[in-house]
Amino acid sequence: MEVSFRARLLLSQQLTSMLRDKHFSSSRFSRLLRFGKSNNPTITTLINHKEKPKKSEKTLRAIQRVGQAVSLAVGRFVTVGEAIANENEELKEEMYFACQEARRAGESIAQLTDVGAFDQPESDTRATVYTDKTGMIKAARLLLSSVTKVLVLADRVVIKQIINSRSKVLATLEHLEKVSSFQEFVQIFSQFGNEMVEFAHLTGDRQNDLKDEKKKARMAAARAILEKCTMMLLTASKTCLRHPDCESARVNKGGVFHRMRLALDQVIEIVTDSRQNGENEIHPTSIYADIKEFKMKVEGLRDNLHGISKENLMTMLELILEHTEDFTDSAYTSHEHRERILELSRQARLELEQLVTVWKQAQCLKAKEATEDMELAIIKTQQCMSELRRELQNTAVESAGDLLKCYTEHVVLKALKVSGVEANLEALAECTCKLSEQKEQLTETSRLLRHVSGTEPLEITCLHAEETFQVIGPQIISAAQTLALHPSSKIAKENLDVFCEAWESQLNDMSILLKEINDVFEGRRGEKRAYLSLPRPGKHTTNLKTVKAVKLDAEEQAKIAKLGLELRLHTSDVDAETERWEDQDNEILRQAQSMSSMAYSMYLFTRGEGLLKTTQDLFHQADIFAEEGLRFHTSLHSLSNQLEEDEKAALMMETERFPILCQQLQITSKTPVHGKAATFAKVDTSIQETKNVMTVLMKILSLCYKLLKKCKVDQTFMGSPHSWRGNQLQTVANGESLDGKNTDTFGVKSLERHMANLMFLESK
């Protein structure tokens, strides 16, 4: 009963705040309503009880307690339903009727389990759970049916809230687009900010409740657009107000408003499960999915020779090979990869032709299943398709990795800013061409990654990346043109900075996406280096007894979600820094990568993913992380002995706080705590201290890179060969696209920061 479960979560989350004065707990609410769970002694217990002629007093009392628990849960549930009915006139009649049915069923169950009934003489005809089992079953069915109705109606209320919130945002957006004075803009944007915060909370809760991973990824993409565009809207509007006659400023602003409207429409499409124009959305197919389906059809021939026609199978292959042209026609595919893809494509055609030949022979022999020749042909065909898929994956990942390395320093963006400030139109035109070329490279690379991403949520994330680069590229150019025309304008410079930051942010997201896709290839989704994430048997067990394993509830998970996101950004920064190192086997680098991997697993814990399932796992991981940090510091001392005195002093000054931070984290992770509140506080502190260590680690790595490059230290720190390049491409989450199960509202803090900056608006 998926609908009922989803709606129950929605109802409890939405209305817990309404009933806080009645000490109504959403978790308790959910537990008491799990009627169908065999591990919960409620209605299932009552229906499946054994027909014993003699009932002990203990049994009778237990049955009565179960009945009372169900009745109490129903009573509270109905109270919430009636509160919804009072606030929603159009659903009032339906909701009241469903609530009355639920109340009646709950009362019936309470009567059937009333222990007083068992004390009556045997001649008493009063019905009980023992004498009227059919009545109990009817009451249970009525209760489940009525509860489902209430929950579905409550779900409609939540959808209505999101639609109404979006309507308010759209209306205010229209006003913002038409304002002509700073004072009016400040007033309306203040209102817009409040409405966006409300919309953020509603859509964040909805995203967390979605069970369809594809929809969840689409919702995450739409909310990411709204987050970034909210910041862009502020600076683009300010620029247009300051320079009303500037065409490039108007183009820049118009692009932001248009993209926000599209994102708002997408949210409603996901929530209502329908498109605005009534047409079904068509997503482009991917080679990965097509090859998977093709192999399944070929595999099916083993048991059913007539399951698919030869023509259909050959058409499927031709469609796959047609899509491979995206790779072979790409200017960024190496000659070796292109030749290998073409060779495998030819081989795939030959293998399928051979399969069709033996397939026809088997049919002529009226065989009921595949012959030996056909078995061999099936195996060869599938092996060839697997090799083709692997080659396409390697091509896309290698191309994306090389591209991201080239753009790590953001040289073109920096030059674009300089040319704008200096009003150098010739240099600006040159930078514009280079940025346009980058945009084409990144959009094409995103398209290739989508083909091999491996899951629908990742396909959607790749599509989002492709669209983002396609849109933001021209917006950066229009912002730079505005600055070049008004080089002394602080607002125009601020606007260009915001769009450049959005571009850099998308590059960072693409790097994370690349790790997710590689994780799917290697079967490591949702985790980084398993051996670092959980204790092995016989190791570190002394620490495990000091802390009782505790699972955080949804509210506590939400509180640490933002801190977890900050930690993720630090791991991304460290990973990006390590990519710069030519010597990937350097001991210092390997230790830093190990620490980043462990910090990443702690980030996954804040999302309820990965191998760290309980707080005990988290604390153990923090302890191992701190130990690795101290080993890293020892390696730094060895490095410093090979440096000149001034360089050694610079390194020691930078690393002075590092061991102190690691030791503090060790103390925190080993300190025993009791009680849920204390455990949660320890979780919060552990993640915060891990983030502090990662901050210093990033600075140390950057300094070491410069020192090693300058001094060209001997390769004495080389360890055993270690294929980190493959291992570094790790997962952020399943499906999810970029914000997966994150329940924190998008951009609320950033939005509030920009709102605070409005006081300086007119002075600019």
mmCIF file of N, CA and C in Angstrom, residues 28-46 66 69-70:
data_model
loop_
_atom_site.group_PDB
_atom_site.id
_atom_site.type_symbol
_atom_site.label_atom_id
_atom_site.label_comp_id
_atom_site.label_asym_id
_atom_site.label_seq_id
_atom_site.Cartn_x
_atom_site.Cartn_y
_atom_site.Cartn_z
ATOM 1 N N ARG A 28 5.727 8.546 16.398
ATOM 2 C CA ARG A 28 4.787 7.680 17.097
ATOM 3 C C ARG A 28 3.537 7.482 16.250
ATOM 4 N N PHE A 29 3.125 8.557 15.581
ATOM 5 C CA PHE A 29 1.970 8.513 14.693
ATOM 6 C C PHE A 29 2.174 7.439 13.622
ATOM 7 N N SER A 30 3.365 7.453 12.998
ATOM 8 C CA SER A 30 3.648 6.490 11.939
ATOM 9 C C SER A 30 3.686 5.069 12.489
ATOM 10 N N ARG A 31 4.293 4.900 13.668
ATOM 11 C CA ARG A 31 4.384 3.554 14.247
ATOM 12 C C ARG A 31 3.014 2.972 14.537
ATOM 13 N N LEU A 32 2.149 3.792 15.124
ATOM 14 C CA LEU A 32 0.835 3.293 15.508
ATOM 15 C C LEU A 32 -0.053 2.983 14.317
ATOM 16 N N LEU A 33 0.287 3.543 13.156
ATOM 17 C CA LEU A 33 -0.542 3.314 11.981
ATOM 18 C C LEU A 33 0.001 2.226 11.072
ATOM 19 N N ARG A 34 1.055 1.519 11.483
ATOM 20 C CA ARG A 34 1.562 0.428 10.656
ATOM 21 C C ARG A 34 0.712 -0.819 10.897
ATOM 22 N N PHE A 35 -0.520 -0.774 10.425
ATOM 23 C CA PHE A 35 -1.468 -1.842 10.740
ATOM 24 C C PHE A 35 -1.034 -3.177 10.156
ATOM 25 N N GLY A 36 -0.427 -3.131 8.972
ATOM 26 C CA GLY A 36 -0.151 -4.376 8.273
ATOM 27 C C GLY A 36 1.180 -4.996 8.599
ATOM 28 N N LYS A 37 1.998 -4.424 9.447
ATOM 29 C CA LYS A 37 3.327 -4.956 9.701
ATOM 30 C C LYS A 37 3.254 -6.084 10.727
ATOM 31 N N SER A 38 3.871 -7.203 10.370
ATOM 32 C CA SER A 38 3.809 -8.369 11.245
ATOM 33 C C SER A 38 4.595 -8.176 12.523
ATOM 34 N N ASN A 39 5.586 -7.269 12.517
ATOM 35 C CA ASN A 39 6.392 -7.059 13.716
ATOM 36 C C ASN A 39 5.768 -6.038 14.655
ATOM 37 N N ASN A 40 4.560 -5.573 14.337
ATOM 38 C CA ASN A 40 3.884 -4.603 15.185
ATOM 39 C C ASN A 40 2.620 -5.251 15.747
ATOM 40 N N PRO A 41 2.504 -5.447 17.042
ATOM 41 C CA PRO A 41 1.391 -6.206 17.620
ATOM 42 C C PRO A 41 0.088 -5.414 17.610
ATOM 43 N N THR A 42 -0.454 -5.162 16.438
ATOM 44 C CA THR A 42 -1.707 -4.422 16.373
ATOM 45 C C THR A 42 -2.776 -5.278 15.721
ATOM 46 N N ILE A 43 -3.357 -4.781 14.617
ATOM 47 C CA ILE A 43 -4.501 -5.472 14.035
ATOM 48 C C ILE A 43 -4.144 -6.869 13.559
ATOM 49 N N THR A 44 -2.957 -7.041 12.957
ATOM 50 C CA THR A 44 -2.557 -8.370 12.483
ATOM 51 C C THR A 44 -2.569 -9.376 13.625
ATOM 52 N N THR A 45 -2.115 -8.936 14.786
ATOM 53 C CA THR A 45 -2.129 -9.801 15.965
ATOM 54 C C THR A 45 -3.553 -10.213 16.324
ATOM 55 N N LEU A 46 -4.452 -9.255 16.269
ATOM 56 C CA LEU A 46 -5.837 -9.545 16.646
ATOM 57 C C LEU A 46 -6.493 -10.518 15.677
ATOM 58 N N VAL A 66 -3.751 -3.884 22.946
ATOM 59 C CA VAL A 66 -3.609 -3.703 21.502
ATOM 60 C C VAL A 66 -4.802 -2.945 20.949
ATOM 61 N N ALA A 69 -4.589 0.672 21.941
ATOM 62 C CA ALA A 69 -3.547 1.384 21.193
ATOM 63 C C ALA A 69 -4.035 1.768 19.802
ATOM 64 N N VAL A 70 -4.721 0.822 19.143
ATOM 65 C CA VAL A 70 -5.265 1.098 17.816
ATOM 66 C C VAL A 70 -6.311 2.194 17.892
#
